[in-house]
mmCIF file of C-alpha atoms in Angstrom:
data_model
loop_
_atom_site.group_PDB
_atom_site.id
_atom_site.type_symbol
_atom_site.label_atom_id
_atom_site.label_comp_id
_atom_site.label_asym_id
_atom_site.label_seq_id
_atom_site.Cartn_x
_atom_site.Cartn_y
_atom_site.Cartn_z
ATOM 1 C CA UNK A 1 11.250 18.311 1.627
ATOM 2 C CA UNK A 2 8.497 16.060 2.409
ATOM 3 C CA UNK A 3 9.148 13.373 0.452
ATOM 4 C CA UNK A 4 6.086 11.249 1.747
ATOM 5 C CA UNK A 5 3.709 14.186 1.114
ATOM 6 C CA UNK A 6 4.618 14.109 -2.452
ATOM 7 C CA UNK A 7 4.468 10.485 -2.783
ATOM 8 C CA UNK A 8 1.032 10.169 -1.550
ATOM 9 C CA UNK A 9 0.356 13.064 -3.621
ATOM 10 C CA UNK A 10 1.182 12.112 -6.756
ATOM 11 C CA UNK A 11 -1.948 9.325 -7.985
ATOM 12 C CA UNK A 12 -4.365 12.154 -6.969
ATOM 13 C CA UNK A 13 -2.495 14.513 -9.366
ATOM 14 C CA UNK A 14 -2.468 12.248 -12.037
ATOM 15 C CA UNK A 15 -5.843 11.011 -11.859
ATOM 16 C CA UNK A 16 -6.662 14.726 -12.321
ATOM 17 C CA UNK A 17 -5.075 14.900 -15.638
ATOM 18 C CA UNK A 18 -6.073 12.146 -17.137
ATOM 19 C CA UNK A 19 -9.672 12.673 -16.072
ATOM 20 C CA UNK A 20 -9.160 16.023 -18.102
ATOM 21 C CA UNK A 21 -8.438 13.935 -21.073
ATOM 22 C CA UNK A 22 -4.306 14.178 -20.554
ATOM 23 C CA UNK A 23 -3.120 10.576 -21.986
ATOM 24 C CA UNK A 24 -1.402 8.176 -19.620
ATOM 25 C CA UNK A 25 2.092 8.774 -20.725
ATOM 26 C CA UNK A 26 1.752 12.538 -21.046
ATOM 27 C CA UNK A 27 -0.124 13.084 -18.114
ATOM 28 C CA UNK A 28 2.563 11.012 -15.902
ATOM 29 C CA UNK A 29 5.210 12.749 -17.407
ATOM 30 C CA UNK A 30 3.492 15.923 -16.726
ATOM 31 C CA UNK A 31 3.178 15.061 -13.025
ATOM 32 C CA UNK A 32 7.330 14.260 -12.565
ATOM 33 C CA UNK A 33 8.319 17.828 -13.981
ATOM 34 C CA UNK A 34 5.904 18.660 -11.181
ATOM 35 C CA UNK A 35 7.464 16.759 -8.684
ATOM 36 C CA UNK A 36 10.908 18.221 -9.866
ATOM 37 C CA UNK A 37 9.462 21.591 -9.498
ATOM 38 C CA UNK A 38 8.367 21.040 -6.137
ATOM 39 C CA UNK A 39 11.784 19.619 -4.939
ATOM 40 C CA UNK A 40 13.210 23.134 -6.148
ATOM 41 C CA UNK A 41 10.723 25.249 -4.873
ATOM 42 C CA UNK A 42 9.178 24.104 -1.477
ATOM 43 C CA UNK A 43 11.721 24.150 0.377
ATOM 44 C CA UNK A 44 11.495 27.556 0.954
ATOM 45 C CA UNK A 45 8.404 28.596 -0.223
ATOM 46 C CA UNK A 46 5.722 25.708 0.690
ATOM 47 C CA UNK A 47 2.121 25.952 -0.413
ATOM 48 C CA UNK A 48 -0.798 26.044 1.668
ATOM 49 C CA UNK A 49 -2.938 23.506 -0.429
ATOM 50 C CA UNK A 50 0.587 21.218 -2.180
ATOM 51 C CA UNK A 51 -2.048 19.441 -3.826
ATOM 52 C CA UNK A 52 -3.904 22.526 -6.073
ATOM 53 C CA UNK A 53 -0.285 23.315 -6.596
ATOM 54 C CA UNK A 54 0.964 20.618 -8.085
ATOM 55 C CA UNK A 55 -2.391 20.113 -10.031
ATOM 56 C CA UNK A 56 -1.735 23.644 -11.464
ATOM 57 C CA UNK A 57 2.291 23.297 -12.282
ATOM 58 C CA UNK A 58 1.400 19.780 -13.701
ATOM 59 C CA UNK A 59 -1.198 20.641 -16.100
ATOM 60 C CA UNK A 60 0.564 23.540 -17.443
ATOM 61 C CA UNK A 61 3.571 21.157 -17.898
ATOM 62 C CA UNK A 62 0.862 18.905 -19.985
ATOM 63 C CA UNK A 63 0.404 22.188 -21.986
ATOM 64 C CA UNK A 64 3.636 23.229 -22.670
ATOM 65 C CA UNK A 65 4.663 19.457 -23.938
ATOM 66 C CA UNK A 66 1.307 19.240 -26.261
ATOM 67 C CA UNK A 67 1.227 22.630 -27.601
ATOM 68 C CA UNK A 68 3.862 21.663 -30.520
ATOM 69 C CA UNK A 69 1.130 18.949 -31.404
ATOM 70 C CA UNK A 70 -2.053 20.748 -30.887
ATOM 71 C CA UNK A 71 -4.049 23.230 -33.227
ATOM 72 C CA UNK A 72 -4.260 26.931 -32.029
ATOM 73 C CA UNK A 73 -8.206 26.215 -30.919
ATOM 74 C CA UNK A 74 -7.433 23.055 -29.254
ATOM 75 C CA UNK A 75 -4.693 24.820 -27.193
ATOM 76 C CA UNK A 76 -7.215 27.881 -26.380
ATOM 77 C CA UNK A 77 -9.853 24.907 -25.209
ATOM 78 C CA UNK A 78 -7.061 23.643 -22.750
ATOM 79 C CA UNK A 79 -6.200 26.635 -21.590
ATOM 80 C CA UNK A 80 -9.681 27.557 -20.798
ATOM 81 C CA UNK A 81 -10.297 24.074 -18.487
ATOM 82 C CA UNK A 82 -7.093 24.898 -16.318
ATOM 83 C CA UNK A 83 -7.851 24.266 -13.118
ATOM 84 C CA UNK A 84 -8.551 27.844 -10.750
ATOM 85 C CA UNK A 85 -6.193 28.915 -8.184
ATOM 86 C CA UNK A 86 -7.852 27.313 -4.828
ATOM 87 C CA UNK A 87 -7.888 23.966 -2.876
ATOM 88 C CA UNK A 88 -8.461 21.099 -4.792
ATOM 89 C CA UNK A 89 -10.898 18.754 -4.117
ATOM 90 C CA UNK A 90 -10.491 16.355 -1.520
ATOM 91 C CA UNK A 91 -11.336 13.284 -3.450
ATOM 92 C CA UNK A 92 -9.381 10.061 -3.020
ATOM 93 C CA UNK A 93 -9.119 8.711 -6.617
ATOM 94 C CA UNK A 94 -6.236 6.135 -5.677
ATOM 95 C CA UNK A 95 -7.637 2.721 -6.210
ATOM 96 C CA UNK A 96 -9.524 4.095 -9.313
ATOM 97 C CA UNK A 97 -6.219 4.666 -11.283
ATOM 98 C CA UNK A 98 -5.226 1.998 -10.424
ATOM 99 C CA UNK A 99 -7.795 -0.122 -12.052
ATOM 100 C CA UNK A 100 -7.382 2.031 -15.065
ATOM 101 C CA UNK A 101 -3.891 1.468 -15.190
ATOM 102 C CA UNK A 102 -4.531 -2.088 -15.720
ATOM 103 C CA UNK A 103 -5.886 -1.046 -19.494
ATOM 104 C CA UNK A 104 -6.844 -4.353 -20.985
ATOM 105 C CA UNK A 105 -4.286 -3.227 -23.972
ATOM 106 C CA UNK A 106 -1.556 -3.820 -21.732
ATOM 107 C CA UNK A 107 -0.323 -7.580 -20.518
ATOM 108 C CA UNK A 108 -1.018 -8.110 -16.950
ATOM 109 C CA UNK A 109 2.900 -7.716 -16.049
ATOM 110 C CA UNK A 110 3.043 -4.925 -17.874
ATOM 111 C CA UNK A 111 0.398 -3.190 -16.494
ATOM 112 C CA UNK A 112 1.660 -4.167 -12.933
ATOM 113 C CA UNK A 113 5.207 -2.617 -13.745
ATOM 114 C CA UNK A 114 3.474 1.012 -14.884
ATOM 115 C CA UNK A 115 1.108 0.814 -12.135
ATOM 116 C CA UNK A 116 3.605 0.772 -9.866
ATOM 117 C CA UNK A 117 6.280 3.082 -11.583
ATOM 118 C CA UNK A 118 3.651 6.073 -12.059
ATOM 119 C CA UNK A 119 1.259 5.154 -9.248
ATOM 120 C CA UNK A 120 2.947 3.340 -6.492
ATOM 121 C CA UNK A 121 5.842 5.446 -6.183
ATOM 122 C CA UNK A 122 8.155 2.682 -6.880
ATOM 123 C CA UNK A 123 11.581 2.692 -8.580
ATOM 124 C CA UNK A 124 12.415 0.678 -11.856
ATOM 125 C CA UNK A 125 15.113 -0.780 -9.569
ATOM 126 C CA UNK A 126 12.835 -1.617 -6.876
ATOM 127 C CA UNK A 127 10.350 -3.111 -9.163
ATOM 128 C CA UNK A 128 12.828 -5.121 -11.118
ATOM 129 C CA UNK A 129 13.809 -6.224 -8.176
ATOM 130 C CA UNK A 130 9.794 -7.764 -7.236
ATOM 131 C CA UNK A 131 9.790 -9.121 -10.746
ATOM 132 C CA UNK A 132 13.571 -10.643 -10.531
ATOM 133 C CA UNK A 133 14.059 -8.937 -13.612
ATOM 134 C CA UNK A 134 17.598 -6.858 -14.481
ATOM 135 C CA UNK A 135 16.715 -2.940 -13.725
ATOM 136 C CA UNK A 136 17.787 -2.585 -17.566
ATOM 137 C CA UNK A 137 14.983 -5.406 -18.738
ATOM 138 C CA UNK A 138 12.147 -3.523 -16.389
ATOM 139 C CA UNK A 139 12.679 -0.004 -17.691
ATOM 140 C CA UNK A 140 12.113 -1.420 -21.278
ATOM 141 C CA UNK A 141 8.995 -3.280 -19.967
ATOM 142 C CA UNK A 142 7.595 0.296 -18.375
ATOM 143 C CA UNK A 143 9.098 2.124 -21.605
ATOM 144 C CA UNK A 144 6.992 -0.205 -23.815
ATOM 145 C CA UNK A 145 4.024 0.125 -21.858
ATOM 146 C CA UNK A 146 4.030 3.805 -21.628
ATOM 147 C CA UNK A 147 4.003 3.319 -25.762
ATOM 148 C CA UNK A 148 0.811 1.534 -25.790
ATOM 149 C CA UNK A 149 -1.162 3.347 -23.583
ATOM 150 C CA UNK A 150 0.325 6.641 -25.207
ATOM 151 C CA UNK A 151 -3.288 8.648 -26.789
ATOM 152 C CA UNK A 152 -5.579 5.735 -25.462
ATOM 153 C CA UNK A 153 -8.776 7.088 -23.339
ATOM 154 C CA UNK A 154 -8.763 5.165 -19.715
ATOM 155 C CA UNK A 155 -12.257 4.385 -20.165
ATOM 156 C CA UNK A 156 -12.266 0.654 -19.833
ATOM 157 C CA UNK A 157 -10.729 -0.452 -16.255
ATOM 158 C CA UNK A 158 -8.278 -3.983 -16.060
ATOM 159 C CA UNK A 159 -9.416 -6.516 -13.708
ATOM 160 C CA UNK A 160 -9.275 -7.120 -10.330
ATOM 161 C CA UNK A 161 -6.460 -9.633 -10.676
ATOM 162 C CA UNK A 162 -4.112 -7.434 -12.045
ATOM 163 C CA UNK A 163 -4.854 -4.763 -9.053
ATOM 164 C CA UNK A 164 -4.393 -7.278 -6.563
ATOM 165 C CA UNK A 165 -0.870 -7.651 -8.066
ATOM 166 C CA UNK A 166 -0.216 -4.341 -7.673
ATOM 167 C CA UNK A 167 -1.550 -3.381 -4.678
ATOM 168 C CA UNK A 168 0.390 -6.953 -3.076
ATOM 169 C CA UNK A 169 3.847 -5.526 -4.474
ATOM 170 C CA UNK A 170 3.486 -2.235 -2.916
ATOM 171 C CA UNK A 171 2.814 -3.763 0.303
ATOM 172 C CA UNK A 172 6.023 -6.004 -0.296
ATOM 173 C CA UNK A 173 7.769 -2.983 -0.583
ATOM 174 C CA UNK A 174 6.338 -1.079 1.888
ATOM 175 C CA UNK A 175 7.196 -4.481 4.636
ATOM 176 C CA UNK A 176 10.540 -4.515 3.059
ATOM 177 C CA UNK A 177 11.066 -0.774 4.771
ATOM 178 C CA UNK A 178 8.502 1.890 4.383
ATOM 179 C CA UNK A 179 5.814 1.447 6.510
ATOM 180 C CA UNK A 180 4.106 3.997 5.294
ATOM 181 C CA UNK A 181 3.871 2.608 2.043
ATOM 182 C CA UNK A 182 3.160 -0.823 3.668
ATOM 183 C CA UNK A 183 -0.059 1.190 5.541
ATOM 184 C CA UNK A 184 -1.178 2.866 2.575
ATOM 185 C CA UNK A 185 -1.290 -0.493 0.728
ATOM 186 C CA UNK A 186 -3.600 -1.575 3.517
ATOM 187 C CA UNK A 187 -5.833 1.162 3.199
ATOM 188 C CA UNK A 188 -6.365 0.691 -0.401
ATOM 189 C CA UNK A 189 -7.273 -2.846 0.146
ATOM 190 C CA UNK A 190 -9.827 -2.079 2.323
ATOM 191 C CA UNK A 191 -11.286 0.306 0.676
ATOM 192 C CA UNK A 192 -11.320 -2.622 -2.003
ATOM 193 C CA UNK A 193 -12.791 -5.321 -0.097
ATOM 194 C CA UNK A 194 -15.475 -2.710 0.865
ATOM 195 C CA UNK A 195 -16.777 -2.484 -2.782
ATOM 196 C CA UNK A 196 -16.002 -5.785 -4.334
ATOM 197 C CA UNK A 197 -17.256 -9.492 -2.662
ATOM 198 C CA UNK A 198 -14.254 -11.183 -3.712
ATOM 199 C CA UNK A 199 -12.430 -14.111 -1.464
ATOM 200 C CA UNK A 200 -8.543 -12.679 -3.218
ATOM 201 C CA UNK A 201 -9.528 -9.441 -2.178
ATOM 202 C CA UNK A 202 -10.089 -10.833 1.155
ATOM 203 C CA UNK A 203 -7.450 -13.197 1.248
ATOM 204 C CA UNK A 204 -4.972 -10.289 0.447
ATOM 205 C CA UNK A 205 -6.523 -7.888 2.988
ATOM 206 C CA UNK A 206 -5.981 -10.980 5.605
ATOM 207 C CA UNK A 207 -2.005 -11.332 4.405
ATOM 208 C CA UNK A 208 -1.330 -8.069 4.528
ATOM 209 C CA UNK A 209 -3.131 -7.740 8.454
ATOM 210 C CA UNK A 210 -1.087 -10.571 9.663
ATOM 211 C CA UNK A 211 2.202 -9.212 8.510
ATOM 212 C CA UNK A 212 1.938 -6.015 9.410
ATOM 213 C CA UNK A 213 1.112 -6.943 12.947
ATOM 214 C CA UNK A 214 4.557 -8.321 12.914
ATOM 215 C CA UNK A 215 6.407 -5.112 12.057
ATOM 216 C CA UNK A 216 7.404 -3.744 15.433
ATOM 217 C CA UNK A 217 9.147 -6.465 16.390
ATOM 218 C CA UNK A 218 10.899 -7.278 12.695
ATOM 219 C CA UNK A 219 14.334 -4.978 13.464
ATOM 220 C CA UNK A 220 15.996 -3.743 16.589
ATOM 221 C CA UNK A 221 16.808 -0.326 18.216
ATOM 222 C CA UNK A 222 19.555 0.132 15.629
ATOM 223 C CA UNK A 223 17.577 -1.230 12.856
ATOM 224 C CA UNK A 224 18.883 -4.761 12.140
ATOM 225 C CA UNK A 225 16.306 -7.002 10.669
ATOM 226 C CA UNK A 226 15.533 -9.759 13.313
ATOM 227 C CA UNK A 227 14.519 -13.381 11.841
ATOM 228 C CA UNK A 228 10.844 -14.166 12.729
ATOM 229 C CA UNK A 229 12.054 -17.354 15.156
ATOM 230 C CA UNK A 230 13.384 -14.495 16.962
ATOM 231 C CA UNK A 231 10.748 -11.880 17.704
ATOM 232 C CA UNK A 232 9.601 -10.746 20.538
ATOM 233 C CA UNK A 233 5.755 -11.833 19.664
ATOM 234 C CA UNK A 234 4.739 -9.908 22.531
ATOM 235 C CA UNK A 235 5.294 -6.817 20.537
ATOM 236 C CA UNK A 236 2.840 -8.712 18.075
ATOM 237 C CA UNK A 237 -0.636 -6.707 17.144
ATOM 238 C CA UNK A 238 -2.777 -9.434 18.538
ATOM 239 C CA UNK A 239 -5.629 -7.146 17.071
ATOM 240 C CA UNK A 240 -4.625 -7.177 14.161
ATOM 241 C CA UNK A 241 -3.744 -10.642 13.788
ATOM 242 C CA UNK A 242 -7.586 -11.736 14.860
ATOM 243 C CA UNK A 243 -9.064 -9.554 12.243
ATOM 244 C CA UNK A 244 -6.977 -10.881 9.562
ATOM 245 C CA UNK A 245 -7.534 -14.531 10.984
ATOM 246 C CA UNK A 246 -11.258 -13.746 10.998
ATOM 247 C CA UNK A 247 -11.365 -11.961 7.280
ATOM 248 C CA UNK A 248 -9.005 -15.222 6.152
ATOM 249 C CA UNK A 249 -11.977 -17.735 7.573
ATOM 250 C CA UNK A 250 -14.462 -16.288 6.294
ATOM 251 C CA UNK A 251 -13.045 -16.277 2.807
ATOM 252 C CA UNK A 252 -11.588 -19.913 2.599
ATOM 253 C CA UNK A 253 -15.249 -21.049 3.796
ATOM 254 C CA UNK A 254 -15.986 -19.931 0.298
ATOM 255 C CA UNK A 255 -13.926 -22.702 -1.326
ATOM 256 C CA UNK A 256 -12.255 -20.316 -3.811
ATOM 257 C CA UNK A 257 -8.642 -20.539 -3.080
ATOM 258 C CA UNK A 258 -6.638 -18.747 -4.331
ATOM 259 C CA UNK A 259 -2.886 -17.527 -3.976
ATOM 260 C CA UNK A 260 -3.089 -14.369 -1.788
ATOM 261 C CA UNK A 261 -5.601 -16.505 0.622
ATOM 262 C CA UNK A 262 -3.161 -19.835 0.489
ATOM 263 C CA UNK A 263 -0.119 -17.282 1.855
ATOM 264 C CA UNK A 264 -2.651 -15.522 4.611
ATOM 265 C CA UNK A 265 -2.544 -19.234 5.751
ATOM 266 C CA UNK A 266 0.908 -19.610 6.281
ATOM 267 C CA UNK A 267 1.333 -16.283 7.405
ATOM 268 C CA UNK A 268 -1.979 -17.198 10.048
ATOM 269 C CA UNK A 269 -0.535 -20.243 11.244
ATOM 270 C CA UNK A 270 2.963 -19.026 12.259
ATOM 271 C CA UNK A 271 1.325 -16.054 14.256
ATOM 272 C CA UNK A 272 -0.821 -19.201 16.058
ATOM 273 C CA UNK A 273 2.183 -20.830 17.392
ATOM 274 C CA UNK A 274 2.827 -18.855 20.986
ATOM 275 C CA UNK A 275 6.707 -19.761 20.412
ATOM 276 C CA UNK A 276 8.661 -20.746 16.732
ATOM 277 C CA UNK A 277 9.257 -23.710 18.436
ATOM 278 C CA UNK A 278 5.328 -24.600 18.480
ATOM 279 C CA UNK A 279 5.330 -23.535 14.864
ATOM 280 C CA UNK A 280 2.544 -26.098 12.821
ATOM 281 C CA UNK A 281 5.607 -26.701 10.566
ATOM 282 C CA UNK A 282 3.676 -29.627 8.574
ATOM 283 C CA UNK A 283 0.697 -27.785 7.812
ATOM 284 C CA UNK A 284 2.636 -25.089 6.217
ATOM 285 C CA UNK A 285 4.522 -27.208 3.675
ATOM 286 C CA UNK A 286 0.961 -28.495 2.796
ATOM 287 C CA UNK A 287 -0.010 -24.645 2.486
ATOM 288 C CA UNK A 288 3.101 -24.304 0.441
ATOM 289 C CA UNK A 289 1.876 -27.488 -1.715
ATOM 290 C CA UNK A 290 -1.040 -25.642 -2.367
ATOM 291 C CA UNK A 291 0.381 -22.099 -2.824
ATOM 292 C CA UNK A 292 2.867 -24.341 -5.975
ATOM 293 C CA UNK A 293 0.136 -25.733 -7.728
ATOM 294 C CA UNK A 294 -1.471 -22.102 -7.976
ATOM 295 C CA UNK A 295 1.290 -19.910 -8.945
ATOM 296 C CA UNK A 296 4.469 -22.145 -9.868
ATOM 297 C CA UNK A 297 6.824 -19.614 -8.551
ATOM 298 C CA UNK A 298 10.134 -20.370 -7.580
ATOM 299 C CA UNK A 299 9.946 -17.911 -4.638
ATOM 300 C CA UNK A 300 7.644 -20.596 -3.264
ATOM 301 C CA UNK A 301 9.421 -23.263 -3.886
ATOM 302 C CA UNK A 302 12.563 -21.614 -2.058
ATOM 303 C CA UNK A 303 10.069 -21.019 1.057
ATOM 304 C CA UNK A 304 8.775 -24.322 1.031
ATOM 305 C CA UNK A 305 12.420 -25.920 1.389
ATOM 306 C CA UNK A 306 12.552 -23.873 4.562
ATOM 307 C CA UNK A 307 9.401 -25.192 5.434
ATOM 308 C CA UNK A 308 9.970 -29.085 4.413
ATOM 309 C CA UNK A 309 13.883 -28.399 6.238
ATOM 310 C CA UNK A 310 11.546 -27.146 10.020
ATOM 311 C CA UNK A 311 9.262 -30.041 9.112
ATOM 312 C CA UNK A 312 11.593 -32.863 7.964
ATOM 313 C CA UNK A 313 14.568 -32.414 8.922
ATOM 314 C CA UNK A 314 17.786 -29.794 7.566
ATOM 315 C CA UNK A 315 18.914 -32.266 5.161
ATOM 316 C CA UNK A 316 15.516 -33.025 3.111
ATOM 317 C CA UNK A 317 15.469 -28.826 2.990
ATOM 318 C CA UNK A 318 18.762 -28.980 1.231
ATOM 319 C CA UNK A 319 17.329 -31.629 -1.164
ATOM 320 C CA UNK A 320 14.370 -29.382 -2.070
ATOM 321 C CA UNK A 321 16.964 -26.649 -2.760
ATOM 322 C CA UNK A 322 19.254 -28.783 -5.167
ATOM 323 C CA UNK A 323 16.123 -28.790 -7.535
ATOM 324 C CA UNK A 324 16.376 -24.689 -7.370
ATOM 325 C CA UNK A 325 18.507 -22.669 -9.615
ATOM 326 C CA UNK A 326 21.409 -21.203 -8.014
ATOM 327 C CA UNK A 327 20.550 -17.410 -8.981
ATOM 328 C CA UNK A 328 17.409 -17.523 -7.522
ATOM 329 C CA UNK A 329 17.217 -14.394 -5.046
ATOM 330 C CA UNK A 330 18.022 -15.545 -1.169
ATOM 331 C CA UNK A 331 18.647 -18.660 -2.088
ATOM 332 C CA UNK A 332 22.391 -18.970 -0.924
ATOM 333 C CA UNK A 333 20.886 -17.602 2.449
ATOM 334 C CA UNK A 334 18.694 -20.583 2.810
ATOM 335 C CA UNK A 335 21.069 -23.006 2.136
ATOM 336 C CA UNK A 336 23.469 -21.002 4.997
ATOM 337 C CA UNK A 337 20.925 -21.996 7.234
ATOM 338 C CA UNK A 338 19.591 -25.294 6.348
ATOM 339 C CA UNK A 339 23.549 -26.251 6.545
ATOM 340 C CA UNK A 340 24.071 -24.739 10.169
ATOM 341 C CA UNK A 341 21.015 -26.635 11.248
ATOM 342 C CA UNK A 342 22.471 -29.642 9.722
ATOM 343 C CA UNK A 343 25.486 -28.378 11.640
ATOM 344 C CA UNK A 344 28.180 -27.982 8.965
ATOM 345 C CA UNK A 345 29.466 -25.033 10.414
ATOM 346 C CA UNK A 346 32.172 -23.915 8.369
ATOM 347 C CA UNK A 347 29.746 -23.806 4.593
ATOM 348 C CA UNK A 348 27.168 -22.341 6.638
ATOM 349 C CA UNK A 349 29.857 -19.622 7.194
ATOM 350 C CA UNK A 350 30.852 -19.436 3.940
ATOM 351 C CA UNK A 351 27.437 -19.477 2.283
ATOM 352 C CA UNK A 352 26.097 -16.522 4.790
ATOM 353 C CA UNK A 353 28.788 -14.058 3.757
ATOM 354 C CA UNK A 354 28.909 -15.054 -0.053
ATOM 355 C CA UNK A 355 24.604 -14.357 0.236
ATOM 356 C CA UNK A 356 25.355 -11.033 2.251
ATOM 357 C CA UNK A 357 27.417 -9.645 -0.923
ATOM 358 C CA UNK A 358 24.316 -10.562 -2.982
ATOM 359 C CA UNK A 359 21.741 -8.961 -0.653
ATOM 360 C CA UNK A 360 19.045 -6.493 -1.812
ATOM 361 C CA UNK A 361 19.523 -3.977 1.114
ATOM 362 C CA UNK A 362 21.364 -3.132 3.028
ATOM 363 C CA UNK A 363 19.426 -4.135 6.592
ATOM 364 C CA UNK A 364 19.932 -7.776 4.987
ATOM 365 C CA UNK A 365 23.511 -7.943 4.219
ATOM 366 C CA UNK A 366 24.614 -6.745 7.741
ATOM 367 C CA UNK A 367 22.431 -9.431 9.076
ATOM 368 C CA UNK A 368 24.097 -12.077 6.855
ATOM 369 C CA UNK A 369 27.484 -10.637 7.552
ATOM 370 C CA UNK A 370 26.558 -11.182 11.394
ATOM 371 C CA UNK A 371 25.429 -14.094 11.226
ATOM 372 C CA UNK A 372 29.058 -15.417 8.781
ATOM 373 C CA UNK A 373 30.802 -13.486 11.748
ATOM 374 C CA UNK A 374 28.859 -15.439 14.545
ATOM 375 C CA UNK A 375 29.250 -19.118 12.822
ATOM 376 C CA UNK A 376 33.540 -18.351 12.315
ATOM 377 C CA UNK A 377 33.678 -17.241 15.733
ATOM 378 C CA UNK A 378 32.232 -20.690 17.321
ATOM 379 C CA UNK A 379 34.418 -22.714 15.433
ATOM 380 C CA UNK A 380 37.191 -20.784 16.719
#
């Protein structure tokens, strides 16, 4: 079973049906049974055009679940608009959905959580996990949302901000692992930044170029995620990285900044530095000073201590950190490095296997436990 297939896949399906009228909630729930359907079924038996297929199985799904709610007529008017046996259109209605998913009913963070639950292919867990939210707390976020778009026309798209969001966490995820995912983020921006002259929409386009010219050389031939100060930067997309310089330019000569073009700077300045020892180190904690005063987010401020710790010194890092909470995600893995640089050996140890049991994946806690293992073995 294809499993990327049906992911990309599914927001053409469900743009169908709620272009037909299907409501947001119906229509997405629709579109799973589908899914589930196709799981059984392709394996041996795959269709020629999986797209028409799923269109068909999901709309009849949407059928089945309204006709308890429906008069006789209004069923007989459905069934008369189901779509024919035959290819279905090639028509990419991606980035559309997703501005209609960002209804103005729904909050912004709302309407970034179902976007990416029905749209982006995400997991509750994995979103939760972008929002640092329990997976309990996000399902009751997407469960709420579902409620108030449930019977509402997608007539009136959100904003760009709250696609931006959306389209920046899918990206995340996709970097995290899924490349795919990562490219397909990408290719949505663009498509974007082709239709709307906007410096975020640029300045996002620009982030996500300069990272993913970095992602050959982010794990090793047995997939272990290798630190950035380590890459080989030969394996760097030099291509890449001058388009996404040039897009970032162009868009902070505009003197809008704003938080996805702030980051593009970081990310810009560490693939300028030939070696991470020529890193500009004190022009990204003034980034980072920036990128604070825009968003406030503690995942900044925990990147910035790394930064002020390469700029400053290990020991002003660590004082940045004290003002941090301790649950903050990664944290315990910054202050495992900070304290080796400072070289206090034995917490660094310590610290780098109590973050590996907290780790989000898997890739991460076997580099933390390597890197506990390494530390106890030098002090030996």
């Amino acid at each position: 079973m294809d499993e990327l297939l049906l992911r990309s896949l599914t927001p053409s399906v469900l743009a169908v049906l709620v272009r037909r009228g299907a409501d947001f909630a119906a229509a997405e729930d629709a579109v799973q049974d589908a899914l589930v359907e196709a799981v059984r079924v392709w394996p041996g038996d795959t269709p020629r055009d999986p797209k028409g297929w799923l269109v068909t199985v999901a709309w009849r799904r949407f059928l089945d679940a309204t006709r308890a709610d429906t008069s006789r007529r209004r069923r007989e008017d459905r069934l008369d608009e189901e779509p024919a046996p035959g290819p279905a259109p090639a028509v990419d209605d991606t980035l559309q959905l997703y501005f209609l998913c960002a209804h103005p009913s729904l909050t912004p963070s709302s309407a970034v959580a179902l976007t990416l639950r029905a749209v982006g292919g995400l997991t509750t867990r994995q979103i939760a996990r972008a929002y640092l939210v329990p997976e309990a707390t996000m399902a009751q976020r997407i469960s709420r949302a579902k409620r108030t778009v449930s019977g509402v026309r997608f007539d009136r798209p959100g904003d760009v901000s709250t696609v931006l969001r959306v389209l920046y966490l899918v990206f995340n995820e996709g970097y995290s692992g899924d490349v795919d995912l990562a490219a397909e983020a990408i290719r949505l921006t663009r498509q974007l930044a082709a239709a709307i002259d906007h410096p975020e929409v640029a300045g996002l386009l620009a982030l996500m170029l300069l990272h993913h010219a970095r992602r050959a050389s982010r794990t090793g031939p047995d997939g272990s995620l290798v630190p950035l100060a380590e890459q080989d930067r030969g394996r760097w997309d030099t291509g890449m990285i001058a388009e996404g310089v040039g897009i970032l330019q162009a868009a902070l000569a505009r003197d809008r900044l704003g938080e996805f073009q702030a980051q593009a700077a970081v990310a810009a300045l560490h693939a300028d530095a030939p070696t991470a020892e020529e890193t500009d180190w004190v022009q990204i904690v003034e980034w980072y000073d920036e990128l604070a005063g825009l968003t406030d987010s503690p995942v900044v401020r925990l990147n910035r201590a790394v930064a002020v710790g390469e700029a400053d010194g290990p020991r002003a890092g660590l004082a940045e950190l004290a003002a941090l909470s301790a649950s903050l995600p990664r944290r315990t893995a910054v202050a495992a490095y900070l304290h080796e640089r400072d070289g206090d050996l034995a917490t660094a140890a310590r610290l780098y296997a109590e973050a590996a049991h907290k780790a989000p994946t898997l890739a991460e806690r076997d580099h933390l436990t390597r890197q506990a293992a390494r530390l106890n073995a030098e002090r030996r």
